[in-house]
Amino acid sequence: MKYLWLLCLMMIGSTACHKSGVSAPADYSTITPTGNNPFTNSLMLPQNAVAAGKQIVFGGGSYPNGTISDSAFIFDAGTNQWTEAAMSSGHWLGGYTAVDNLVIFAGGDNAPTNPYVSDVDLYAPSTGKWTTAMLSQGRYGLAAASAGSIAAFGGGQIGPQTEVATVDLYNAGTGTWTTSALSVPRTRPAAAGAGTKIVFAGGQTNSNVYSDIVDIYDTKKALWTAAHLSAPRYLITAAAVGNQILFAGGYNTNGYSDVVDIYDVSTGEWSTSQLRTPCKY
């Protein structure tokens, strides 16, 4: 049981790296399952975890045989208990984010039933209720992020080498959906939000070119602006802290990347740094 728990945790944070040095191995010996935990018995390899309120939802996963899972495993940090739910679809390589205390899983691959799903599952931790919606275009390889009451689901692909620029915008305050577009169609971009800005960066275009394009959506003004990463790449990891959004690592024609592009949403300025080890994902 302990092995499966560790496997699932490591799959969530899985990172492919090119080792350029030697470092001490991580010590996972103190991690133990908490509460009545169906997650450790599921054998599902979750792709993502999204937190809202005191709950964390694990989903968008698959099984070791490649079957896509529609399961969601929910951990409540207030009660130390787990619950399990079935979403309307599997969301492998979908877009995942939280906005206004809602957890949203959108699009993705639900093969063999449908590799380009438009299904959206919304979970409200405050009530434990699930609702559904539909993206304007079914696709996988999209990215998602939120700022304020707006969640954005951008990019992705609808077939082999058929990338799209579609952005679906969800206003959690009104419960309405609208559409917009990235400046360049691409799959597997990275996305994160801070302040009033949602930023999509990098990805891979229709011609299998690694992109350095950055699209910045101002949720207050409903306007897009563009910028460039310091190096083109995809499979980037994005995260926000305070007023800064970091786009770290990735992959391009030179292999794994150690580049970190840092965007300050309050000043609009960019800076760079480096990871200790070149990584993708």
XYZ file of N, CA and C in Angstrom:
843
model
N 0.835 -1.207 0.000
C 0.000 0.000 0.000
C 0.865 1.250 0.000
N 1.907 1.221 0.860
C 2.783 2.395 0.936
C 3.461 2.658 -0.404
N 3.846 1.568 -1.086
C 4.488 1.737 -2.390
C 3.565 2.430 -3.379
N 2.276 2.024 -3.416
C 1.337 2.635 -4.349
C 1.128 4.106 -4.034
N 1.069 4.436 -2.748
C 0.908 5.838 -2.343
C 2.076 6.683 -2.846
N 3.286 6.158 -2.655
C 4.466 6.899 -3.101
C 4.492 7.001 -4.620
N 4.101 5.907 -5.302
C 4.073 5.925 -6.762
C 3.161 7.011 -7.273
N 1.966 7.121 -6.681
C 1.009 8.130 -7.119
C 1.533 9.531 -6.865
N 2.139 9.748 -5.703
C 2.682 11.069 -5.411
C 3.783 11.439 -6.400
N 4.630 10.474 -6.705
C 5.725 10.773 -7.615
C 5.250 10.993 -9.037
N 4.169 10.283 -9.433
C 3.635 10.496 -10.775
C 3.041 11.885 -10.920
N 2.407 12.393 -9.852
C 1.834 13.738 -9.911
C 2.920 14.752 -10.173
N 4.041 14.593 -9.481
C 5.118 15.553 -9.640
C 6.214 15.041 -10.540
N 5.879 14.149 -11.478
C 6.901 13.520 -12.307
C 7.653 14.555 -13.118
N 8.964 14.418 -13.139
C 9.823 15.356 -13.855
C 10.865 14.576 -14.618
N 10.989 14.858 -15.909
C 12.036 14.240 -16.706
C 13.218 15.190 -16.766
N 14.374 14.718 -16.331
C 15.524 15.615 -16.210
C 16.753 15.020 -16.862
N 17.627 15.914 -17.275
C 18.962 15.514 -17.678
C 19.875 15.847 -16.518
N 20.434 14.854 -15.864
C 21.238 15.084 -14.682
C 22.613 15.637 -15.048
N 22.898 16.838 -14.542
C 24.202 17.444 -14.796
C 25.062 17.425 -13.548
N 24.521 16.908 -12.435
C 25.276 16.861 -11.196
C 24.712 15.791 -10.299
N 25.266 15.663 -9.111
C 24.829 14.658 -8.163
C 24.210 15.356 -6.967
N 23.044 14.912 -6.553
C 22.399 15.476 -5.375
C 21.852 14.349 -4.519
N 21.577 14.648 -3.263
C 21.080 13.637 -2.345
C 19.679 13.209 -2.759
N 19.362 11.916 -2.644
C 18.019 11.459 -3.002
C 16.984 11.993 -2.023
N 15.758 12.181 -2.509
C 14.681 12.637 -1.644
C 14.303 11.542 -0.657
N 13.884 11.941 0.525
C 13.481 10.995 1.558
C 11.967 11.031 1.706
N 11.303 9.976 1.224
C 9.848 9.896 1.298
C 9.385 8.992 2.450
N 10.308 8.605 3.344
C 9.997 7.591 4.342
C 8.950 8.043 5.354
N 8.758 9.353 5.490
C 7.807 9.827 6.502
C 6.408 10.035 5.948
N 6.207 9.827 4.650
C 4.890 10.019 4.052
C 4.023 8.786 4.307
N 2.856 8.998 4.887
C 1.938 7.893 5.134
C 0.545 8.266 4.668
N -0.257 7.309 4.231
C -1.638 7.589 3.846
C -2.428 8.144 5.029
N -3.401 9.000 4.735
C -4.209 9.629 5.778
C -5.682 9.348 5.525
N -6.373 8.944 6.561
C -7.817 8.744 6.450
C -8.169 7.505 5.642
N -9.433 7.360 5.321
C -9.925 6.249 4.512
C -9.624 6.559 3.063
N -8.584 5.951 2.524
C -7.984 6.425 1.283
C -8.143 5.435 0.133
N -9.169 5.601 -0.727
C -9.322 4.717 -1.885
C -8.278 4.988 -2.963
N -7.630 6.144 -2.875
C -6.645 6.552 -3.878
C -5.499 5.538 -3.964
N -4.994 5.091 -2.809
C -3.835 4.208 -2.808
C -4.137 2.827 -3.377
N -5.421 2.471 -3.461
C -5.798 1.168 -3.992
C -6.236 1.225 -5.454
N -6.237 2.417 -6.030
C -6.854 2.575 -7.344
C -5.949 2.186 -8.498
N -4.632 2.248 -8.295
C -3.632 2.036 -9.346
C -3.677 3.127 -10.415
N -4.515 4.165 -10.225
C -4.575 5.243 -11.197
C -3.345 6.128 -11.066
N -2.793 6.511 -12.204
C -1.672 7.440 -12.235
C -2.234 8.823 -12.560
N -2.477 9.669 -11.557
C -3.121 10.958 -11.812
C -2.171 11.913 -12.507
N -2.722 12.755 -13.380
C -1.878 13.706 -14.076
C -1.800 15.036 -13.358
N -2.819 15.346 -12.554
C -2.822 16.654 -11.938
C -3.573 16.649 -10.623
N -3.296 17.681 -9.830
C -3.997 17.906 -8.571
C -4.346 19.380 -8.494
N -5.591 19.674 -8.129
C -6.060 21.053 -8.040
C -6.664 21.275 -6.661
N -6.269 22.356 -5.998
C -6.757 22.651 -4.657
C -7.702 23.837 -4.670
N -8.757 23.753 -3.850
C -9.671 24.868 -3.623
C -10.235 24.709 -2.224
N -10.255 25.798 -1.459
C -10.677 25.687 -0.078
C -9.755 24.748 0.671
N -10.311 23.790 1.390
C -9.516 22.814 2.132
C -9.422 21.476 1.416
N -9.819 21.440 0.149
C -9.841 20.167 -0.566
C -8.890 20.155 -1.756
N -8.367 18.972 -2.036
C -7.478 18.754 -3.185
C -8.076 17.646 -4.032
N -8.226 17.914 -5.316
C -8.813 16.942 -6.236
C -7.719 16.396 -7.147
N -7.539 15.072 -7.124
C -6.583 14.382 -7.993
C -7.347 13.748 -9.145
N -6.921 13.980 -10.386
C -7.653 13.405 -11.512
C -6.909 13.568 -12.814
N -7.654 13.372 -13.911
C -7.047 13.463 -15.234
C -6.042 12.366 -15.478
N -6.286 11.193 -14.904
C -5.270 10.156 -14.927
C -5.555 8.996 -15.854
N -4.650 8.021 -15.782
C -4.783 6.792 -16.567
C -4.295 5.635 -15.712
N -4.567 4.433 -16.215
C -4.100 3.232 -15.548
C -2.824 2.744 -16.243
N -2.067 1.860 -15.585
C -0.814 1.391 -16.191
C -0.984 0.774 -17.574
N -2.185 0.253 -17.879
C -2.407 -0.340 -19.207
C -2.758 0.703 -20.263
N -2.814 1.989 -19.864
C -3.087 3.057 -20.813
C -4.531 3.497 -20.866
N -5.435 2.787 -20.187
C -6.839 3.185 -20.158
C -6.998 4.501 -19.415
N -7.770 5.420 -19.989
C -8.000 6.716 -19.359
C -9.033 6.559 -18.243
N -8.798 7.225 -17.120
C -9.693 7.125 -15.973
C -10.544 8.378 -15.826
N -11.827 8.172 -15.466
C -12.694 9.316 -15.174
C -12.796 9.559 -13.665
N -11.976 8.877 -12.889
C -12.044 8.996 -11.437
C -11.436 10.299 -10.933
N -12.028 10.822 -9.875
C -11.468 11.946 -9.138
C -11.395 11.526 -7.679
N -10.228 11.716 -7.067
C -10.034 11.398 -5.660
C -9.849 12.704 -4.904
N -10.680 12.910 -3.888
C -10.748 14.199 -3.206
C -10.284 14.041 -1.767
N -9.251 14.793 -1.395
C -8.763 14.781 -0.019
C -9.206 16.058 0.683
N -9.853 15.907 1.824
C -10.293 17.044 2.630
C -9.305 17.239 3.768
N -8.544 18.343 3.725
C -7.533 18.612 4.741
C -8.145 18.990 6.078
N -9.419 19.350 6.078
C -10.081 19.681 7.330
C -10.468 18.456 8.128
N -10.858 17.384 7.417
C -11.310 16.158 8.088
C -10.333 15.001 7.941
N -9.289 15.167 7.109
C -8.338 14.090 6.812
C -9.027 12.869 6.207
N -10.064 13.107 5.421
C -10.801 12.016 4.794
C -10.753 12.132 3.273
N -10.888 10.964 2.621
C -10.915 10.882 1.166
C -12.312 10.505 0.683
N -12.680 11.041 -0.470
C -13.870 10.579 -1.178
C -13.499 10.359 -2.636
N -14.305 9.588 -3.325
C -14.070 9.293 -4.740
C -15.293 9.676 -5.549
N -15.076 10.243 -6.729
C -16.179 10.613 -7.610
C -15.835 10.208 -9.036
N -16.861 10.071 -9.858
C -16.667 9.794 -11.282
C -17.035 11.043 -12.067
N -16.088 11.553 -12.848
C -16.361 12.708 -13.701
C -17.079 12.264 -14.964
N -17.559 13.241 -15.731
C -18.312 12.900 -16.940
C -17.414 12.308 -18.012
N -16.097 12.524 -17.877
C -15.146 12.063 -18.883
C -13.773 11.960 -18.246
N -12.894 11.193 -18.888
C -11.487 11.265 -18.524
C -10.906 12.563 -19.063
N -9.920 13.109 -18.390
C -9.360 14.403 -18.805
C -7.834 14.344 -18.923
N -7.322 13.234 -19.465
C -5.877 13.117 -19.669
C -5.416 14.205 -20.649
N -4.360 14.931 -20.295
C -3.850 16.049 -21.093
C -4.906 17.136 -21.276
N -5.752 17.309 -20.260
C -6.738 18.381 -20.285
C -6.212 19.635 -19.627
N -7.143 20.564 -19.362
C -6.793 21.799 -18.672
C -7.404 21.779 -17.280
N -6.622 22.153 -16.274
C -7.055 22.047 -14.889
C -6.752 23.347 -14.157
N -7.727 23.847 -13.403
C -7.488 25.064 -12.629
C -8.559 25.194 -11.556
N -8.365 26.159 -10.664
C -9.357 26.491 -9.651
C -9.672 27.974 -9.750
N -10.950 28.324 -9.594
C -11.365 29.719 -9.659
C -12.571 29.906 -8.747
N -12.528 30.940 -7.911
C -13.646 31.240 -6.996
C -14.133 29.999 -6.253
N -13.191 29.245 -5.684
C -13.502 28.054 -4.899
C -14.197 26.969 -5.715
N -13.914 26.940 -7.008
C -14.362 25.861 -7.886
C -13.142 25.160 -8.465
N -13.190 23.853 -8.566
C -12.159 23.075 -9.244
C -12.698 22.681 -10.606
N -11.913 22.911 -11.660
C -12.397 22.650 -13.018
C -11.416 21.747 -13.770
N -11.943 20.654 -14.331
C -11.205 19.779 -15.242
C -11.890 19.898 -16.604
N -11.127 20.255 -17.648
C -11.745 20.540 -18.952
C -10.963 19.897 -20.086
N -11.723 19.389 -21.070
C -11.106 18.833 -22.265
C -10.241 17.630 -21.956
N -9.316 17.331 -22.849
C -8.390 16.226 -22.658
C -8.686 15.037 -23.546
N -8.021 13.952 -23.231
C -8.109 12.706 -23.989
C -8.907 11.699 -23.165
N -9.939 11.134 -23.761
C -10.725 10.088 -23.107
C -10.730 8.829 -23.973
N -9.590 8.591 -24.643
C -9.482 7.437 -25.535
C -9.708 6.143 -24.764
N -10.298 5.127 -25.445
C -10.616 5.103 -26.872
C -11.975 5.695 -27.223
N -12.750 6.131 -26.213
C -14.077 6.676 -26.507
C -14.002 7.929 -27.354
N -13.195 8.887 -26.924
C -13.040 10.151 -27.647
C -11.723 10.792 -27.230
N -10.755 10.882 -28.138
C -9.467 11.463 -27.758
C -9.469 12.984 -27.697
N -10.545 13.625 -28.127
C -10.598 15.092 -28.141
C -11.915 15.543 -27.509
N -11.986 15.456 -26.181
C -13.259 15.718 -25.521
C -13.463 17.208 -25.271
N -14.716 17.606 -25.255
C -15.091 18.978 -24.924
C -15.723 19.068 -23.538
N -15.834 17.940 -22.854
C -16.483 17.900 -21.547
C -15.737 18.734 -20.507
N -16.507 19.391 -19.652
C -15.974 20.153 -18.530
C -16.658 19.675 -17.262
N -15.872 19.361 -16.232
C -16.407 18.987 -14.926
C -16.011 20.041 -13.905
N -17.009 20.587 -13.208
C -16.784 21.622 -12.207
C -17.194 21.080 -10.841
N -16.297 21.221 -9.853
C -16.551 20.702 -8.511
C -16.497 21.846 -7.507
N -17.516 21.930 -6.652
C -17.590 22.952 -5.609
C -17.310 22.304 -4.260
N -16.123 22.495 -3.687
C -15.807 21.882 -2.389
C -16.755 22.298 -1.274
N -17.313 23.495 -1.356
C -18.187 23.980 -0.286
C -19.480 23.181 -0.179
N -19.926 22.633 -1.308
C -21.179 21.863 -1.321
C -20.967 20.391 -1.653
N -19.806 20.053 -2.200
C -19.555 18.692 -2.647
C -20.277 18.344 -3.932
N -20.814 19.352 -4.622
C -21.590 19.118 -5.834
C -20.722 19.223 -7.097
N -21.049 18.380 -8.081
C -20.424 18.422 -9.389
C -21.425 18.939 -10.417
N -20.971 19.777 -11.353
C -21.783 20.194 -12.493
C -20.940 20.029 -13.750
N -21.574 20.134 -14.904
C -20.862 19.949 -16.164
C -21.108 21.113 -17.116
N -20.206 21.253 -18.068
C -20.333 22.239 -19.137
C -19.593 21.680 -20.348
N -19.504 22.483 -21.417
C -18.818 22.039 -22.629
C -17.901 23.137 -23.134
N -16.700 22.749 -23.547
C -15.833 23.685 -24.246
C -16.394 23.950 -25.640
N -15.977 25.055 -26.232
C -16.425 25.369 -27.587
C -15.814 24.430 -28.611
N -14.696 23.795 -28.241
C -13.993 22.906 -29.164
C -13.311 21.808 -28.354
N -13.643 20.552 -28.657
C -12.997 19.443 -27.980
C -11.535 19.349 -28.384
N -10.658 19.124 -27.418
C -9.228 19.072 -27.718
C -8.448 18.571 -26.505
N -7.218 18.111 -26.760
C -6.309 17.818 -25.644
C -5.040 18.623 -25.845
N -4.189 18.644 -24.825
C -2.965 19.431 -24.894
C -3.182 20.889 -24.587
N -4.365 21.235 -24.050
C -4.622 22.620 -23.688
C -4.031 22.918 -22.312
N -3.918 24.217 -22.003
C -3.457 24.660 -20.688
C -4.538 25.512 -20.063
N -4.530 25.597 -18.734
C -5.556 26.360 -18.030
C -4.952 27.131 -16.879
N -5.527 28.292 -16.591
C -5.121 29.106 -15.451
C -6.247 30.072 -15.143
N -6.169 30.722 -13.991
C -7.216 31.664 -13.604
C -6.622 32.885 -12.934
N -7.391 33.969 -12.972
C -7.060 35.206 -12.271
C -8.376 35.891 -11.939
N -8.529 36.330 -10.699
C -9.801 36.890 -10.298
C -10.887 35.845 -10.421
N -11.976 36.186 -11.091
C -13.093 35.253 -11.278
C -13.098 34.627 -12.666
N -11.999 34.790 -13.415
C -11.918 34.280 -14.787
C -10.981 33.087 -14.857
N -11.434 32.017 -15.488
C -10.596 30.861 -15.799
C -10.471 30.767 -17.317
N -9.264 30.510 -17.797
C -9.012 30.433 -19.240
C -8.432 29.082 -19.602
N -8.932 28.502 -20.703
C -8.496 27.199 -21.200
C -8.034 27.404 -22.641
N -6.714 27.381 -22.865
C -6.204 27.803 -24.162
C -5.322 26.806 -24.866
N -5.384 26.856 -26.199
C -4.541 26.022 -27.032
C -5.002 24.584 -27.076
N -4.086 23.699 -27.502
C -4.381 22.280 -27.611
C -4.364 21.813 -29.048
N -4.814 20.581 -29.256
C -4.849 20.035 -30.611
C -6.085 19.184 -30.802
N -6.545 19.137 -32.065
C -7.747 18.390 -32.416
C -7.417 17.227 -33.351
N -6.137 16.966 -33.543
C -5.675 15.877 -34.380
C -4.166 15.914 -34.436
N -3.551 14.883 -35.026
C -2.098 14.892 -35.177
C -1.635 16.126 -35.960
N -0.741 16.903 -35.382
C -0.223 18.119 -36.004
C -1.346 19.072 -36.422
N -2.399 19.114 -35.625
C -3.500 20.045 -35.870
C -3.754 20.837 -34.596
N -2.871 21.795 -34.354
C -2.964 22.616 -33.155
C -3.980 23.737 -33.354
N -4.522 24.248 -32.248
C -5.537 25.294 -32.321
C -5.150 26.457 -31.417
N -5.771 27.610 -31.697
C -5.544 28.817 -30.894
C -6.705 29.095 -29.949
N -7.703 28.252 -29.955
C -8.940 28.491 -29.200
C -8.685 28.717 -27.709
N -9.357 29.724 -27.164
C -9.368 29.959 -25.718
C -10.821 30.023 -25.256
N -11.177 29.171 -24.301
C -12.490 29.236 -23.666
C -12.338 29.955 -22.335
N -13.149 31.002 -22.128
C -13.084 31.811 -20.911
C -14.339 31.570 -20.076
N -14.133 31.210 -18.818
C -15.253 30.985 -17.907
C -15.269 32.061 -16.828
N -16.385 32.758 -16.704
C -16.569 33.761 -15.667
C -17.327 33.117 -14.510
N -16.602 32.841 -13.419
C -17.224 32.160 -12.286
C -18.231 33.045 -11.570
N -18.094 34.363 -11.717
C -19.037 35.276 -11.087
C -20.406 35.237 -11.724
N -20.436 35.038 -13.042
C -21.707 35.017 -13.768
C -22.086 33.628 -14.252
N -21.128 32.696 -14.217
C -21.392 31.350 -14.708
C -21.474 31.254 -16.215
N -20.905 32.235 -16.932
C -21.003 32.273 -18.392
C -19.676 31.922 -19.057
N -19.779 31.416 -20.283
C -18.621 31.048 -21.095
C -18.549 31.949 -22.327
N -17.344 32.363 -22.701
C -17.099 33.080 -23.950
C -15.844 32.495 -24.586
N -15.565 32.891 -25.810
C -14.381 32.378 -26.501
C -13.468 33.507 -26.954
N -12.210 33.167 -27.085
C -11.201 34.088 -27.596
C -10.132 33.239 -28.285
N -8.944 33.796 -28.512
C -7.924 33.037 -29.229
C -6.519 33.500 -28.854
N -5.594 32.539 -28.844
C -4.183 32.850 -28.730
C -3.695 33.447 -30.045
N -2.554 34.108 -30.005
C -2.024 34.727 -31.226
C -1.510 33.693 -32.211
N -1.088 32.533 -31.702
C -0.546 31.473 -32.554
C -1.112 30.130 -32.089
N -1.649 29.300 -33.003
C -2.125 27.974 -32.594
C -0.965 27.139 -32.062
N -1.196 26.468 -30.932
C -0.149 25.613 -30.401
C -0.706 24.677 -29.330
N -0.004 23.561 -29.149
C -0.385 22.579 -28.153
C 0.640 22.542 -27.042
N 0.213 22.081 -25.883
C 1.033 21.932 -24.691
C 1.747 23.219 -24.281
N 1.057 24.366 -24.319
C 1.663 25.561 -23.739
C 1.622 25.427 -22.209
N 2.270 26.361 -21.524
C 2.170 26.449 -20.069
C 1.317 27.658 -19.732
N 0.596 27.598 -18.609
C -0.256 28.724 -18.234
C -0.266 28.905 -16.729
N -0.356 30.165 -16.309
C -0.512 30.496 -14.894
C -1.112 31.889 -14.806
N -1.697 32.205 -13.661
C -2.316 33.508 -13.479
C -1.888 34.162 -12.189
N -1.827 35.500 -12.207
C -1.517 36.286 -11.007
C -2.091 37.672 -11.198
N -2.544 38.273 -10.121
C -3.147 39.599 -10.237
C -4.356 39.553 -11.138
N -4.328 40.351 -12.197
C -5.418 40.342 -13.186
C -4.973 39.714 -14.503
N -3.828 39.030 -14.509
C -3.262 38.510 -15.758
C -3.259 36.986 -15.786
N -3.630 36.431 -16.940
C -3.477 35.010 -17.228
C -2.504 34.904 -18.394
N -1.465 34.091 -18.236
C -0.378 34.057 -19.212
C -0.210 32.653 -19.777
N -0.215 32.550 -21.120
C 0.075 31.312 -21.838
C 1.432 31.460 -22.517
N 2.313 30.493 -22.301
C 3.678 30.639 -22.815
C 4.171 29.359 -23.470
N 4.899 29.529 -24.578
C 5.533 28.404 -25.243
C 4.537 27.458 -25.878
N 4.987 26.216 -26.084
C 4.173 25.208 -26.734
C 4.795 24.754 -28.035
N 4.035 23.992 -28.797
C 4.496 23.471 -30.089
C 3.449 23.796 -31.139
N 3.899 24.301 -32.294
C 2.987 24.745 -33.339
C 2.660 23.618 -34.310
N 1.780 23.924 -35.285
C 1.362 22.933 -36.281
C 2.533 22.331 -37.050
N 3.573 23.116 -37.245
C 4.726 22.651 -38.014
C 5.783 22.018 -37.119
N 5.378 21.599 -35.924
C 6.276 20.977 -34.952
C 7.441 21.893 -34.562
N 7.174 23.179 -34.574
C 8.170 24.157 -34.151
C 7.919 24.513 -32.697
N 8.973 24.557 -31.906
C 8.853 24.966 -30.511
C 8.690 26.473 -30.466
N 7.743 26.927 -29.664
C 7.350 28.332 -29.698
C 7.917 29.110 -28.511
N 8.227 30.398 -28.762
C 8.600 31.303 -27.670
C 7.506 32.344 -27.427
N 6.371 32.159 -28.075
C 5.292 33.142 -27.975
C 4.647 33.114 -26.590
N 4.372 34.306 -26.072
C 3.650 34.466 -24.812
C 2.406 35.304 -25.082
N 1.247 34.822 -24.683
C -0.003 35.573 -24.788
C -0.494 35.912 -23.388
N -0.716 37.185 -23.128
C -1.088 37.672 -21.803
C -2.498 38.259 -21.865
N -3.397 37.686 -21.072
C -4.785 38.155 -21.048
C -5.037 38.942 -19.774
N -5.470 40.180 -19.930
C -5.832 41.023 -18.804
C -7.314 40.828 -18.519
N -7.630 40.171 -17.415
C -9.023 39.829 -17.123
C -9.859 41.054 -16.784
N -9.232 42.122 -16.326
C -9.974 43.333 -15.984
C -10.322 44.132 -17.225
N -9.372 44.216 -18.178
C -9.579 44.984 -19.399
C -10.101 44.132 -20.547
N -10.068 42.806 -20.382
C -10.452 41.869 -21.448
C -9.631 42.112 -22.707
N -8.321 42.317 -22.533
C -7.416 42.594 -23.647
C -6.235 41.635 -23.620
N -5.739 41.308 -24.842
C -4.558 40.464 -24.995
C -3.345 41.300 -25.381
N -2.191 40.957 -24.845
C -0.914 41.484 -25.318
C 0.018 40.301 -25.528
N 1.122 40.538 -26.232
C 2.043 39.445 -26.548
C 3.455 39.764 -26.086
N 4.210 38.722 -25.840
C 5.620 38.853 -25.462
C 6.340 37.599 -25.952
N 7.612 37.454 -25.566
C 8.400 36.292 -25.984
C 9.195 35.741 -24.807
N 9.282 34.413 -24.737
C 10.192 33.781 -23.802
C 11.631 34.023 -24.257
N 12.568 33.858 -23.352
C 13.982 34.033 -23.718
C 14.471 32.894 -24.603
N 13.770 31.755 -24.570
C 14.115 30.615 -25.428
C 12.840 29.847 -25.756
N 12.645 29.436 -27.021
C 11.446 28.661 -27.381
C 11.496 27.280 -26.750
N 10.338 26.777 -26.295
C 10.287 25.444 -25.717
C 8.838 25.076 -25.401
N 8.615 23.794 -25.161
C 7.310 23.331 -24.686
C 7.520 22.362 -23.542
N 6.421 21.838 -22.981
C 6.473 21.013 -21.778
C 7.118 21.790 -20.631
N 6.762 23.070 -20.536
C 7.238 23.958 -19.485
C 6.351 23.793 -18.258
N 6.921 24.009 -17.073
C 6.125 24.076 -15.855
C 5.942 25.539 -15.469
N 4.698 25.915 -15.177
C 4.400 27.303 -14.808
C 3.829 27.349 -13.397
N 4.191 28.384 -12.649
C 3.656 28.584 -11.306
C 3.693 30.060 -10.975
N 2.783 30.479 -10.103
C 2.716 31.885 -9.686
C 2.984 31.988 -8.198
N 3.695 33.060 -7.821
C 3.902 33.375 -6.408
C 3.881 34.901 -6.283
N 2.969 35.418 -5.471
C 2.829 36.860 -5.363
C 2.470 37.458 -6.708
N 3.243 38.445 -7.160
C 3.007 39.098 -8.447
C 3.836 38.503 -9.574
N 4.544 37.430 -9.298
C 5.429 36.861 -10.307
C 4.924 35.512 -10.812
N 5.105 35.289 -12.121
C 4.815 34.000 -12.737
C 6.120 33.447 -13.296
N 6.426 32.193 -12.962
C 7.656 31.549 -13.411
C 7.331 30.479 -14.443
N 8.089 30.475 -15.539
C 7.984 29.454 -16.577
C 9.325 28.728 -16.610
N 9.335 27.509 -16.088
C 10.601 26.826 -15.806
C 10.801 25.591 -16.669
N 12.026 25.442 -17.171
C 12.403 24.247 -17.907
C 11.664 24.100 -19.217
N 11.552 22.852 -19.669
C 10.916 22.576 -20.944
C 11.828 21.810 -21.868
N 11.439 21.760 -23.126
C 12.188 20.979 -24.115
C 12.152 21.708 -25.449
N 13.299 21.706 -26.165
C 13.366 22.253 -27.516
C 14.417 21.490 -28.311
N 14.848 22.039 -29.426
C 15.794 21.328 -30.293
C 17.135 21.077 -29.616
N 17.418 21.795 -28.549
C 18.664 21.585 -27.807
C 18.518 20.565 -26.689
N 17.310 20.008 -26.552
C 17.065 19.038 -25.491
C 16.391 19.672 -24.295
N 16.649 19.119 -23.115
C 16.063 19.654 -21.889
C 16.602 21.055 -21.615
N 15.744 21.890 -21.017
C 16.113 23.280 -20.764
C 16.200 23.564 -19.267
N 17.161 24.431 -18.882
C 17.248 24.888 -17.490
C 16.792 26.337 -17.342
N 16.208 26.887 -18.398
C 15.821 28.301 -18.396
C 14.573 28.530 -17.551
N 14.570 29.611 -16.792
C 13.381 30.069 -16.079
C 13.098 31.504 -16.511
N 11.937 31.725 -17.135
C 11.498 33.079 -17.482
C 10.537 33.554 -16.409
N 10.760 34.745 -15.885
C 9.968 35.271 -14.771
C 9.272 36.553 -15.214
N 7.948 36.554 -15.096
C 7.140 37.714 -15.500
C 6.511 38.340 -14.265
N 6.718 39.637 -14.089
C 6.131 40.379 -12.979
C 4.870 41.074 -13.485
N 3.711 40.618 -13.017
C 2.454 41.155 -13.533
C 2.215 42.587 -13.080
N 2.863 43.023 -12.009
C 2.644 44.381 -11.505
C 3.431 45.421 -12.291
N 4.589 45.010 -12.844
C 5.433 45.944 -13.593
C 5.454 45.658 -15.084
N 5.062 44.439 -15.475
C 5.137 44.043 -16.873
C 6.541 43.691 -17.316
N 7.483 43.571 -16.383
C 8.876 43.296 -16.726
C 9.178 41.799 -16.677
N 10.149 41.399 -17.528
C 10.610 40.014 -17.599
C 12.047 39.919 -17.114
N 12.374 38.807 -16.476
C 13.746 38.509 -16.096
C 13.960 37.007 -16.267
N 15.190 36.560 -16.127
C 15.487 35.139 -16.308
C 16.319 34.605 -15.150
N 16.239 33.310 -14.983
C 17.055 32.606 -14.013
C 17.313 31.208 -14.561
N 17.871 30.322 -13.728
C 18.181 28.982 -14.200
C 17.814 27.944 -13.138
N 17.336 26.801 -13.620
C 17.154 25.646 -12.756
C 18.511 25.007 -12.455
N 18.588 24.298 -11.366
C 19.819 23.572 -11.046
C 20.066 22.467 -12.055
N 18.947 21.846 -12.539
C 19.029 20.738 -13.464
C 18.083 20.969 -14.633
N 18.523 20.834 -15.883
C 17.611 20.962 -17.018
C 16.492 19.923 -16.936
N 15.238 20.366 -17.086
C 14.092 19.477 -16.934
C 12.989 19.834 -17.907
N 12.138 18.859 -18.221
C 10.873 19.131 -18.861
C 9.759 18.640 -17.944
N 8.491 18.978 -18.260
C 7.353 18.726 -17.369
C 7.592 19.407 -16.029
